[in-house]
MMTF fields as JSON, N, C-alpha, C and O atoms, coordinates in Angstrom:
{
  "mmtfVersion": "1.0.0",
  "mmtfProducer": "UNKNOWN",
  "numBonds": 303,
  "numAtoms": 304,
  "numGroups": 76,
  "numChains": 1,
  "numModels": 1,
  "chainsPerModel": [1],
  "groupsPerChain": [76],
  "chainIdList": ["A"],
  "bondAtomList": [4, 2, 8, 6, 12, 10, 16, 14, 20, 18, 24, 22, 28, 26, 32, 30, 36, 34, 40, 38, 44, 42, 48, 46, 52, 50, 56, 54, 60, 58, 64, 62, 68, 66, 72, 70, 76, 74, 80, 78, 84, 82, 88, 86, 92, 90, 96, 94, 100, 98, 104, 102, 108, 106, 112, 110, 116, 114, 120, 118, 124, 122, 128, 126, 132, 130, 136, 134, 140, 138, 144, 142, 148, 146, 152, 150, 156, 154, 160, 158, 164, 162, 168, 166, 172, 170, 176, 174, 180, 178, 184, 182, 188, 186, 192, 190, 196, 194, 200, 198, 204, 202, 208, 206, 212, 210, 216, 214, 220, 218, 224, 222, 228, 226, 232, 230, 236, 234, 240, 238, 244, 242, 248, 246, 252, 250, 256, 254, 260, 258, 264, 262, 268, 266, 272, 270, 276, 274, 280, 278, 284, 282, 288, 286, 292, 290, 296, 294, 300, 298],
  "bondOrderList": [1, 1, 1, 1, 1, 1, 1, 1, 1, 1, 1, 1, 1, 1, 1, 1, 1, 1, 1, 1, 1, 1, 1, 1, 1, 1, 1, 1, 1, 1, 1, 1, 1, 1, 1, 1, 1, 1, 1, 1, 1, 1, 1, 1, 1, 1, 1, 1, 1, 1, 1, 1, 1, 1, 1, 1, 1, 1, 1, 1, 1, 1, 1, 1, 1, 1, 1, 1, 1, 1, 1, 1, 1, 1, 1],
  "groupList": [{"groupName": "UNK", "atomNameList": ["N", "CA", "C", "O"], "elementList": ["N", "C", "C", "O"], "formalChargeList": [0, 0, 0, 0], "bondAtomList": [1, 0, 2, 1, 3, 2], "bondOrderList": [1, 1, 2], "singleLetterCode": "X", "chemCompType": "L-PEPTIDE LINKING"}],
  "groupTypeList": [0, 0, 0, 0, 0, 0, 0, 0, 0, 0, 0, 0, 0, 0, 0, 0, 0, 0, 0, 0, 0, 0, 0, 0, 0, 0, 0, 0, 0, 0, 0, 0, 0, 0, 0, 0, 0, 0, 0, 0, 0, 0, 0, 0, 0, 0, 0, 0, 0, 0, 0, 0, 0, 0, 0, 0, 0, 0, 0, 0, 0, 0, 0, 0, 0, 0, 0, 0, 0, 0, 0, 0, 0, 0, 0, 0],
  "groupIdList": [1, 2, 3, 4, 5, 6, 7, 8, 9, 10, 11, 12, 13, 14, 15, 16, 17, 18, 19, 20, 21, 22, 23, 24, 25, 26, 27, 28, 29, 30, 31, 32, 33, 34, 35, 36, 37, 38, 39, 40, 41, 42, 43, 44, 45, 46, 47, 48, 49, 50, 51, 52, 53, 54, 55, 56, 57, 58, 59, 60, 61, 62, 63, 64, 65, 66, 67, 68, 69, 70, 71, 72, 73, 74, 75, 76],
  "secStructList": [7, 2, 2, 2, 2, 2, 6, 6, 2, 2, 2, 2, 2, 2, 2, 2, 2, 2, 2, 2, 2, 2, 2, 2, 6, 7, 2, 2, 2, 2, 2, 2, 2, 2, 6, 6, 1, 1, 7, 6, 2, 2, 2, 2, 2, 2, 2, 2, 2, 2, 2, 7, 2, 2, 2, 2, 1, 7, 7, 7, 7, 7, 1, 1, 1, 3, 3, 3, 6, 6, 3, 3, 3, 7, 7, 7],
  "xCoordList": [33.67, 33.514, 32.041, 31.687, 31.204, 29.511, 29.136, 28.208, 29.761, 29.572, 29.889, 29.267, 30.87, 31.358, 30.692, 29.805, 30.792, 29.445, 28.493, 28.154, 27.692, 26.08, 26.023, 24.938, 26.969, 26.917, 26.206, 26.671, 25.222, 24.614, 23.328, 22.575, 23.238, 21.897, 20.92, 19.951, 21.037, 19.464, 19.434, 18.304, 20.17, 19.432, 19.206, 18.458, 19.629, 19.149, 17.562, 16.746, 17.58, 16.049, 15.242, 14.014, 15.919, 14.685, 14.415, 13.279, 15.418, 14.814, 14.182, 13.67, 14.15, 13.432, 12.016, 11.108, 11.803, 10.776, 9.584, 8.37, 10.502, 9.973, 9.521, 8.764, 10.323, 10.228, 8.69, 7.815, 8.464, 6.904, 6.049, 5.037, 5.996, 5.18, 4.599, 3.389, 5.423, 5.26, 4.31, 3.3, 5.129, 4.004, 3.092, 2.24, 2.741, 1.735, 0.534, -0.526, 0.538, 0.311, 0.377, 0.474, 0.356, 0.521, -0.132, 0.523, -0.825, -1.197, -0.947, -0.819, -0.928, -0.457, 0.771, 1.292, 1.587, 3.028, 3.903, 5.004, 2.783, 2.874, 2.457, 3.296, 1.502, 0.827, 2.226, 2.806, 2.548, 3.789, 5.01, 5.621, 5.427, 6.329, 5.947, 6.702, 4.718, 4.388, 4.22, 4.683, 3.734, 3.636, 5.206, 5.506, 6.138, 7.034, 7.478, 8.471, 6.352, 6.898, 8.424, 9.337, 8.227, 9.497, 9.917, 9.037, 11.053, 11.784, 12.377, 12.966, 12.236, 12.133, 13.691, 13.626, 14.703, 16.096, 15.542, 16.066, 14.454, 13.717, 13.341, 13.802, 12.539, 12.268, 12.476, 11.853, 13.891, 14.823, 15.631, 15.902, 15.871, 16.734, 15.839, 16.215, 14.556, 13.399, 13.393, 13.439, 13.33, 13.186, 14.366, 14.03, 15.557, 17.26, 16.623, 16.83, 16.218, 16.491, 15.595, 15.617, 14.219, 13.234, 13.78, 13.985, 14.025, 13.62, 15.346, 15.514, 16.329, 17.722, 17.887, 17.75, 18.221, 18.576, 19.69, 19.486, 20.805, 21.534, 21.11, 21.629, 19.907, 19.461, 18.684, 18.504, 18.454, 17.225, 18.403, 17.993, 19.659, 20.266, 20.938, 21.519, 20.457, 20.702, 22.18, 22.96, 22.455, 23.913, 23.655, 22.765, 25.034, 25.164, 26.084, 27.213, 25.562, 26.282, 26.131, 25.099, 27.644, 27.307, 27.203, 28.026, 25.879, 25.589, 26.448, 26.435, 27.176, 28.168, 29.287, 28.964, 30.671, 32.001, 31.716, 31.032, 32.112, 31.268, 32.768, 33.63, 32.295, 33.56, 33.112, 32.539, 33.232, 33.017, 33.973, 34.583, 34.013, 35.187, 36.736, 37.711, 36.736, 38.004, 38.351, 39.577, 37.995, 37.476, 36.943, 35.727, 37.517, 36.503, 36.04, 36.75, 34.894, 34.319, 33.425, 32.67, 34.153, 33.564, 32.319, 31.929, 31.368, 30.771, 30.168, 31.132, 29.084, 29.688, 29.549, 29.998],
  "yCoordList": [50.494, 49.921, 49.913, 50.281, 49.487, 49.652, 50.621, 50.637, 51.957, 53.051, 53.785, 54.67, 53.272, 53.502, 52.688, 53.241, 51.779, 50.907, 51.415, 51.985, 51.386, 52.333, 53.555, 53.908, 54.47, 55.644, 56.121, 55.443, 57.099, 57.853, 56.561, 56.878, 55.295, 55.209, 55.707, 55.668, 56.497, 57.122, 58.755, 58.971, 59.453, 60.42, 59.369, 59.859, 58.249, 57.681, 57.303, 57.465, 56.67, 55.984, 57.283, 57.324, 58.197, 59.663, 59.953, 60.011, 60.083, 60.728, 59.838, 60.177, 58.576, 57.518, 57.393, 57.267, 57.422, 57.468, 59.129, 59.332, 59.747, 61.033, 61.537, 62.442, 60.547, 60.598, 59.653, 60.212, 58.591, 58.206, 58.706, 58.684, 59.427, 59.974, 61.06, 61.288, 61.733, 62.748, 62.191, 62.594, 61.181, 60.89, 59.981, 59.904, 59.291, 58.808, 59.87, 59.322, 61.278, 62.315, 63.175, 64.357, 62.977, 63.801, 62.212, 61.367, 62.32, 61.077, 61.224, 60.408, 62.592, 62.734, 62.49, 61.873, 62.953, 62.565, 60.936, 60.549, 60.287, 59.05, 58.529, 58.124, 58.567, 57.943, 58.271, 57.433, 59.44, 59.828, 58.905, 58.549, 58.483, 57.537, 55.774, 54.81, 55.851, 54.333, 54.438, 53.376, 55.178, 55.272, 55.297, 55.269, 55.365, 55.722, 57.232, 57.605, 57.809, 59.404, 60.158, 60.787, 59.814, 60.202, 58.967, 58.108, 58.652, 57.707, 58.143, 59.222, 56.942, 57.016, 58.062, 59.064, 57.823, 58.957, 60.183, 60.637, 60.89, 62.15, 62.417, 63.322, 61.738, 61.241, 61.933, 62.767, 61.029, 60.776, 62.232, 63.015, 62.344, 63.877, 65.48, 66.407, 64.999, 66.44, 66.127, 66.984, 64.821, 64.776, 65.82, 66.893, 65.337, 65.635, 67.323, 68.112, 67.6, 69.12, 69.737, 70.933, 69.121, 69.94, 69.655, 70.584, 68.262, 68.162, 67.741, 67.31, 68.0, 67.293, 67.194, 68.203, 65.847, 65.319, 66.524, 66.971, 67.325, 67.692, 69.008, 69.698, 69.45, 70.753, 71.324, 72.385, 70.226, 70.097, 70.092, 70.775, 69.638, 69.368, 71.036, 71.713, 71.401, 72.524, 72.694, 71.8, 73.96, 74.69, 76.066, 76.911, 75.775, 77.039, 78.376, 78.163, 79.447, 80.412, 81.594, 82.125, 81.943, 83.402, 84.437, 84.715, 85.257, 86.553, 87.811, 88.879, 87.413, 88.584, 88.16, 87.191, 88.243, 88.219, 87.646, 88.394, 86.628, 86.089, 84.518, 84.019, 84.212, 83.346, 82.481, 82.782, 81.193, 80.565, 79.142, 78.809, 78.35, 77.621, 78.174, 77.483, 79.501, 80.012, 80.133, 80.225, 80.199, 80.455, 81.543, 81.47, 82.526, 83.425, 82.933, 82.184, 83.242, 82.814, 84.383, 85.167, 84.188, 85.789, 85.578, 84.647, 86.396, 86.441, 85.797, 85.585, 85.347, 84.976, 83.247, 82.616],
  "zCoordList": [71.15, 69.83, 69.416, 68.296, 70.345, 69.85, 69.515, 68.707, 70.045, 69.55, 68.314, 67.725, 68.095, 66.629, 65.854, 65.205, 65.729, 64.64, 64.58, 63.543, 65.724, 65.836, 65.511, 65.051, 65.607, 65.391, 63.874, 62.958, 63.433, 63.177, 62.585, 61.665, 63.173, 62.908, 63.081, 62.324, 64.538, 64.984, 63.815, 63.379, 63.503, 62.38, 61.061, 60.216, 60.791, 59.753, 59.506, 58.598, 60.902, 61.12, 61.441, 61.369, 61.751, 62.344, 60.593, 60.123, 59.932, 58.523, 57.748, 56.681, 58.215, 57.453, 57.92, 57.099, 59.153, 59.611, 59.431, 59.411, 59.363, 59.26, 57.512, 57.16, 56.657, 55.447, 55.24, 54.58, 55.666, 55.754, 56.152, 55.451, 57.493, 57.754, 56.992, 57.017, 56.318, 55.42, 54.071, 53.493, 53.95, 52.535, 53.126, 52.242, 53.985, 55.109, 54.747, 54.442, 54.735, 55.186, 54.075, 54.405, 52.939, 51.635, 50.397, 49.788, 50.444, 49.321, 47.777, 46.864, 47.855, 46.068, 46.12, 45.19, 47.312, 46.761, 46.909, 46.517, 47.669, 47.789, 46.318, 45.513, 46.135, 44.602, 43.676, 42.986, 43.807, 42.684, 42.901, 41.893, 44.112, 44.079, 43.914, 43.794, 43.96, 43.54, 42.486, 42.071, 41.307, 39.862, 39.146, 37.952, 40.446, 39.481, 38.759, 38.134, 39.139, 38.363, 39.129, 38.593, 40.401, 41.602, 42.083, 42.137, 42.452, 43.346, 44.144, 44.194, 45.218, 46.574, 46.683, 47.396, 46.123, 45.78, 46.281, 47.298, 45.696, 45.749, 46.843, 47.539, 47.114, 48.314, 49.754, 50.411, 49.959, 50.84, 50.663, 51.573, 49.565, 49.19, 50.128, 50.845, 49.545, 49.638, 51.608, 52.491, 51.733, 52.927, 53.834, 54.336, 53.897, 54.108, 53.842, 54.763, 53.175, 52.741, 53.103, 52.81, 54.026, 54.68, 56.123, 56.905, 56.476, 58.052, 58.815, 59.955, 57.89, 58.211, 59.673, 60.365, 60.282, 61.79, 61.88, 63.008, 61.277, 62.1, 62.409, 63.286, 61.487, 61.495, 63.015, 63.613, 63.127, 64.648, 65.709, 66.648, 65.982, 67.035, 67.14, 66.293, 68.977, 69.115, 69.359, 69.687, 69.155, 68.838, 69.9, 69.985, 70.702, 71.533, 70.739, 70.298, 70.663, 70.202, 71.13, 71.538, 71.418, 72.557, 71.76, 70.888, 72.087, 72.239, 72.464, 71.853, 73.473, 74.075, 74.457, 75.143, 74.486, 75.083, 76.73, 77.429, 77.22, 78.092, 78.518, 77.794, 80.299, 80.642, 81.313, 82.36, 80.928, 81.752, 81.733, 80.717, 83.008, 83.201, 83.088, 82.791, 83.377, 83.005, 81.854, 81.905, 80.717, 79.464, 78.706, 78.532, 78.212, 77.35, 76.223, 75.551, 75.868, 74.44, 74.077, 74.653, 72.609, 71.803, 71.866, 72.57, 71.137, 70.475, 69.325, 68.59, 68.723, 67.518, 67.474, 66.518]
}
């Protein structure tokens, strides 16, 4: 059950945290969201669409027609 509740906080807090650092680290685009010209929406969006938590989590894909555990797996 803890697991299901908790579940996907940690890519939440990774893109939240990673979303400050960025404008931590970019001051014009910080100034733009304290003026109001961008909101934090933008933000959070531009963030998701440069650095997305699921984009980073590695993915096995076989190369070649290949067996393992008694198992074939294509290609692909």
């Amino acid at each position: 059950m803890h697991l299901l509740i908790g579940g996907g906080t940690e890519t939440t807090s990774n893109v939240l945290c990673n979303t400050l650092i960025d404008l931590l680290t970019h001051p014009d685009q910080m100034a733009m969201i304290r003026s109001g010209a961008v909101g934090w929406e933008a933000a959070w969006e531009e963030e998701v669409r440069k650095d997305g938590a699921v984009g980073s989590m590695p993915f096995r894909c076989a190369n070649a027609t290949s067996r393992t555990r008694r198992r074939n797996h294509r290609q692909g």
